[in-house]
Short mmCIF file of C-alpha atoms in Angstrom, two decimals:
data_model
loop_
_atom_site.label_atom_id
_atom_site.label_comp_id
_atom_site.label_asym_id
_atom_site.label_seq_id
_atom_site.Cartn_x
_atom_site.Cartn_y
_atom_site.Cartn_z
CA GLU A 42 177.34 230.28 72.99
CA ALA A 43 174.62 232.52 74.37
CA GLN A 44 175.35 236.06 73.32
CA VAL A 45 174.18 239.45 72.17
CA THR A 46 175.99 240.80 69.14
CA GLN A 47 176.13 244.37 67.90
CA ASN A 48 177.45 245.82 64.68
CA PRO A 49 179.36 247.88 64.00
CA ARG A 50 181.54 248.12 67.09
CA TYR A 51 182.88 251.52 66.07
CA LEU A 52 181.36 254.09 63.78
CA ILE A 53 182.31 257.62 62.81
CA THR A 54 179.76 259.49 60.77
CA VAL A 55 178.66 263.02 59.90
CA THR A 56 175.65 264.99 60.97
CA GLY A 57 172.47 264.02 59.13
CA LYS A 58 173.65 260.78 57.55
CA LYS A 59 171.23 258.02 58.45
CA LEU A 60 172.68 255.00 60.18
CA THR A 61 171.57 251.72 61.71
CA VAL A 62 173.19 249.78 64.52
CA THR A 63 172.19 246.14 64.50
CA CYS A 64 171.59 243.96 67.55
CA SER A 65 170.94 240.25 67.59
CA GLN A 66 170.52 237.71 70.40
CA ASN A 67 170.46 233.92 70.25
CA MET A 68 168.79 233.21 73.60
CA ASN A 69 165.16 233.43 72.44
CA HIS A 70 164.61 236.37 74.80
CA GLU A 71 161.38 238.31 74.48
CA TYR A 72 162.71 241.53 76.00
CA MET A 73 165.33 243.67 74.28
CA SER A 74 166.53 247.14 75.08
CA TRP A 75 168.90 249.87 73.92
CA TYR A 76 170.95 252.01 76.29
CA ARG A 77 173.38 254.82 75.83
CA GLN A 78 176.28 255.33 78.20
CA ASP A 79 177.74 258.79 78.75
CA PRO A 80 180.37 259.86 81.30
CA GLY A 81 178.80 260.85 84.57
CA LEU A 82 175.33 259.81 83.42
CA GLY A 83 175.58 256.04 83.54
CA LEU A 84 173.29 253.96 81.35
CA ARG A 85 170.09 255.51 80.13
CA GLN A 86 167.43 253.52 78.36
CA ILE A 87 166.53 254.66 74.84
CA TYR A 88 163.89 252.16 73.71
CA TYR A 89 162.77 248.72 74.71
CA SER A 90 160.73 245.92 73.21
CA MET A 91 158.68 243.31 75.00
CA ASN A 92 158.17 241.15 71.94
CA VAL A 93 157.89 241.19 68.17
CA GLU A 94 156.15 244.35 66.95
CA VAL A 95 155.94 245.69 70.53
CA THR A 96 158.24 248.61 71.28
CA ASP A 97 158.13 251.55 73.66
CA LYS A 98 160.12 254.61 74.66
CA GLY A 99 162.62 254.61 77.43
CA ASP A 100 164.05 257.67 79.14
CA VAL A 101 165.87 259.28 76.19
CA PRO A 102 164.11 258.29 72.94
CA GLU A 103 164.44 261.58 71.04
CA GLY A 104 166.31 261.21 67.76
CA TYR A 105 166.11 257.42 67.69
CA LYS A 106 163.88 254.80 66.13
CA VAL A 107 163.69 251.05 66.60
CA SER A 108 161.90 248.11 65.06
CA ARG A 109 161.29 244.54 66.13
CA LYS A 110 160.25 242.47 63.14
CA GLU A 111 161.94 239.31 64.37
CA LYS A 112 162.39 238.07 67.89
CA ARG A 113 166.16 237.88 67.67
CA ASN A 114 166.84 241.31 66.12
CA PHE A 115 166.37 244.81 67.47
CA PRO A 116 168.08 247.46 65.30
CA LEU A 117 168.59 251.05 66.45
CA ILE A 118 168.08 253.67 63.77
CA LEU A 119 169.36 257.23 63.79
CA GLU A 120 167.59 258.94 60.90
CA SER A 121 169.48 262.22 61.19
CA PRO A 122 172.34 261.88 63.67
CA SER A 123 173.60 264.91 65.55
CA PRO A 124 176.79 265.45 67.56
CA ASN A 125 174.89 265.08 70.86
CA GLN A 126 174.26 261.46 69.92
CA THR A 127 177.95 260.72 70.15
CA SER A 128 177.99 258.02 72.79
CA LEU A 129 178.57 254.38 73.65
CA TYR A 130 175.53 252.28 72.86
CA PHE A 131 174.57 248.95 74.37
CA CYS A 132 171.93 246.46 73.38
CA ALA A 133 170.62 244.09 76.03
CA SER A 134 168.16 241.23 76.25
CA SER A 135 166.43 239.24 78.96
CA LEU A 136 163.50 236.98 79.59
CA LEU A 137 160.30 239.02 79.63
CA ALA A 138 158.77 237.41 82.68
CA GLY A 139 160.19 239.47 85.50
CA VAL A 140 162.26 241.90 83.51
CA SER A 141 162.88 243.92 86.62
CA TYR A 142 164.51 241.02 88.41
CA ASN A 143 166.04 238.98 85.62
CA GLU A 144 169.60 239.29 84.47
CA GLN A 145 170.09 241.40 81.38
CA PHE A 146 172.64 240.16 78.85
CA PHE A 147 174.56 242.94 77.19
CA GLY A 148 176.23 243.24 73.84
CA PRO A 149 179.84 244.48 73.57
CA GLY A 150 178.82 248.04 72.75
CA THR A 151 178.98 250.36 69.75
CA ARG A 152 181.02 253.52 70.01
CA LEU A 153 179.44 256.15 67.80
CA THR A 154 180.99 259.48 66.93
CA VAL A 155 178.93 262.05 65.03
CA LEU A 156 180.96 264.90 63.53
CA ALA B 234 160.09 256.79 90.52
CA GLN B 235 163.05 254.60 91.33
CA SER B 236 166.62 255.89 91.38
CA VAL B 237 170.13 254.80 92.23
CA THR B 238 173.03 256.85 93.58
CA GLN B 239 176.63 255.77 93.41
CA PRO B 240 178.43 258.54 95.30
CA ASP B 241 181.96 257.56 94.29
CA ILE B 242 182.95 258.28 90.68
CA HIS B 243 186.48 256.90 91.01
CA ILE B 244 188.08 254.67 93.62
CA THR B 245 191.71 253.58 93.77
CA VAL B 246 192.79 250.62 95.88
CA SER B 247 195.98 248.65 96.21
CA GLU B 248 196.07 245.08 95.02
CA GLY B 249 195.24 242.79 97.93
CA ALA B 250 193.34 245.45 99.84
CA SER B 251 189.66 245.21 100.66
CA LEU B 252 187.05 247.03 98.59
CA GLU B 253 183.65 248.52 99.27
CA LEU B 254 181.62 250.30 96.58
CA ARG B 255 178.63 252.25 97.75
CA CYS B 256 175.13 252.18 96.32
CA ASN B 257 172.01 253.88 97.62
CA TYR B 258 168.62 253.35 96.06
CA SER B 259 165.21 254.92 96.19
CA TYR B 260 162.15 252.78 95.67
CA GLY B 261 158.83 252.57 97.48
CA ALA B 262 158.52 248.81 97.79
CA THR B 263 160.99 245.99 98.16
CA PRO B 264 163.49 246.54 95.38
CA TYR B 265 165.29 244.18 93.11
CA LEU B 266 168.97 245.13 93.24
CA PHE B 267 171.86 244.32 90.95
CA TRP B 268 175.55 244.91 90.56
CA TYR B 269 177.05 244.76 87.07
CA VAL B 270 180.69 245.05 86.04
CA GLN B 271 181.97 246.54 82.81
CA SER B 272 185.52 245.59 81.91
CA PRO B 273 187.35 247.89 79.48
CA GLY B 274 185.95 247.55 75.97
CA GLN B 275 183.27 245.10 76.97
CA GLY B 276 179.61 245.00 77.78
CA LEU B 277 178.14 244.71 81.25
CA GLN B 278 178.17 241.42 83.12
CA LEU B 279 176.02 240.57 86.13
CA LEU B 280 177.99 240.14 89.36
CA LEU B 281 175.11 239.45 91.72
CA LYS B 282 171.49 240.27 92.45
CA TYR B 283 169.12 240.51 95.39
CA PHE B 284 165.40 239.79 95.43
CA SER B 285 164.52 238.73 98.94
CA GLY B 286 165.69 236.48 101.75
CA ASP B 287 169.23 236.54 103.01
CA THR B 288 170.46 240.12 102.92
CA LEU B 289 174.05 239.08 102.21
CA VAL B 290 174.35 237.99 98.60
CA GLN B 291 177.28 236.15 97.10
CA GLY B 292 178.25 236.71 93.50
CA ILE B 293 180.85 235.76 90.96
CA LYS B 294 184.55 236.63 91.13
CA GLY B 295 184.52 236.67 94.95
CA PHE B 296 182.19 239.64 95.30
CA GLU B 297 179.39 240.00 97.82
CA ALA B 298 176.82 242.66 98.60
CA GLU B 299 174.68 243.42 101.60
CA PHE B 300 171.15 244.77 101.42
CA LYS B 301 170.35 247.18 104.26
CA ARG B 302 166.75 248.32 104.08
CA SER B 303 167.12 250.82 106.92
CA GLN B 304 169.90 252.60 105.03
CA SER B 305 168.50 252.02 101.51
CA SER B 306 171.89 250.67 100.59
CA PHE B 307 173.31 247.77 98.64
CA ASN B 308 177.09 248.07 98.95
CA LEU B 309 179.43 245.79 97.04
CA ARG B 310 182.43 244.28 98.81
CA LYS B 311 185.45 242.16 98.10
CA PRO B 312 187.96 241.16 100.78
CA SER B 313 191.04 241.18 98.54
CA VAL B 314 191.16 242.98 95.21
CA HIS B 315 193.04 241.61 92.20
CA TRP B 316 194.45 243.70 89.36
CA SER B 317 191.87 242.10 87.03
CA ASP B 318 189.07 243.72 89.07
CA ALA B 319 189.89 247.10 87.54
CA ALA B 320 186.67 248.01 85.76
CA GLU B 321 183.57 250.15 86.06
CA TYR B 322 180.84 248.93 88.40
CA PHE B 323 177.17 249.74 88.09
CA CYS B 324 174.47 249.34 90.68
CA ALA B 325 170.91 248.97 89.39
CA VAL B 326 167.42 248.80 90.86
CA GLY B 327 164.37 247.11 89.36
CA GLY B 328 160.70 247.05 90.13
CA GLY B 329 159.22 250.04 88.38
CA GLY B 330 155.88 250.30 86.63
CA TYR B 331 156.75 248.70 83.33
CA GLN B 332 159.33 246.43 84.83
CA LYS B 333 162.08 248.98 84.42
CA VAL B 334 165.64 248.66 85.59
CA THR B 335 167.41 251.91 86.49
CA PHE B 336 171.20 252.07 86.52
CA GLY B 337 173.46 254.25 88.62
CA THR B 338 176.17 256.44 87.14
CA GLY B 339 178.91 253.92 87.84
CA THR B 340 182.10 253.75 89.91
CA LYS B 341 185.39 253.32 88.13
CA LEU B 342 187.82 251.15 90.09
CA GLN B 343 191.56 251.50 89.64
CA VAL B 344 193.86 248.87 91.17
CA ILE B 345 197.46 249.80 91.85
CA PRO B 346 200.29 247.33 92.50
#
């Protein structure tokens, strides 16, 4: 089954404790992206990657890091989480050719709470 | 820069009634337009998309949307809503410089018996 998986689905942590949210897709997609969803703000792009070892900032990259060492995986790293990073996070993937008009496939989301 | 406005934060409709969710976009050229649905506890799923051609687009689950260039709108419609349609709906526009897709703030749909 074609899918995007994220782990963990729920996470409660404390300020400053490094964490990683994993994302994996089995569709051989070149393009992967991380979004955060906050009430009243919709989805905002954090980082995206157009292929292995190619990543770039989205609209709200501060406080986040990513890496793309393998085509299928795109982990999101919070080196020193703060309460304002409490949010619902989504990973998505799509074919690279025509990212702006191709369907994005979304993971189930990770709800992060930073105390 | 491209942008999307969904003016309705919440909408409540009765089961069996018709539905229209509004979406207005801003983009200099012909946009690529999408509607996604997010059911409770799940990720987003594509309902339909518009690139060019026929301005009335059919999607999954009985939804349709109409592209109106003169009004910069891409409203989502369904003639008869089912209780399972309760979800949050996102309009999105694509076509930016690095092939960016911009999402609206979402409209939460409540369906009452």
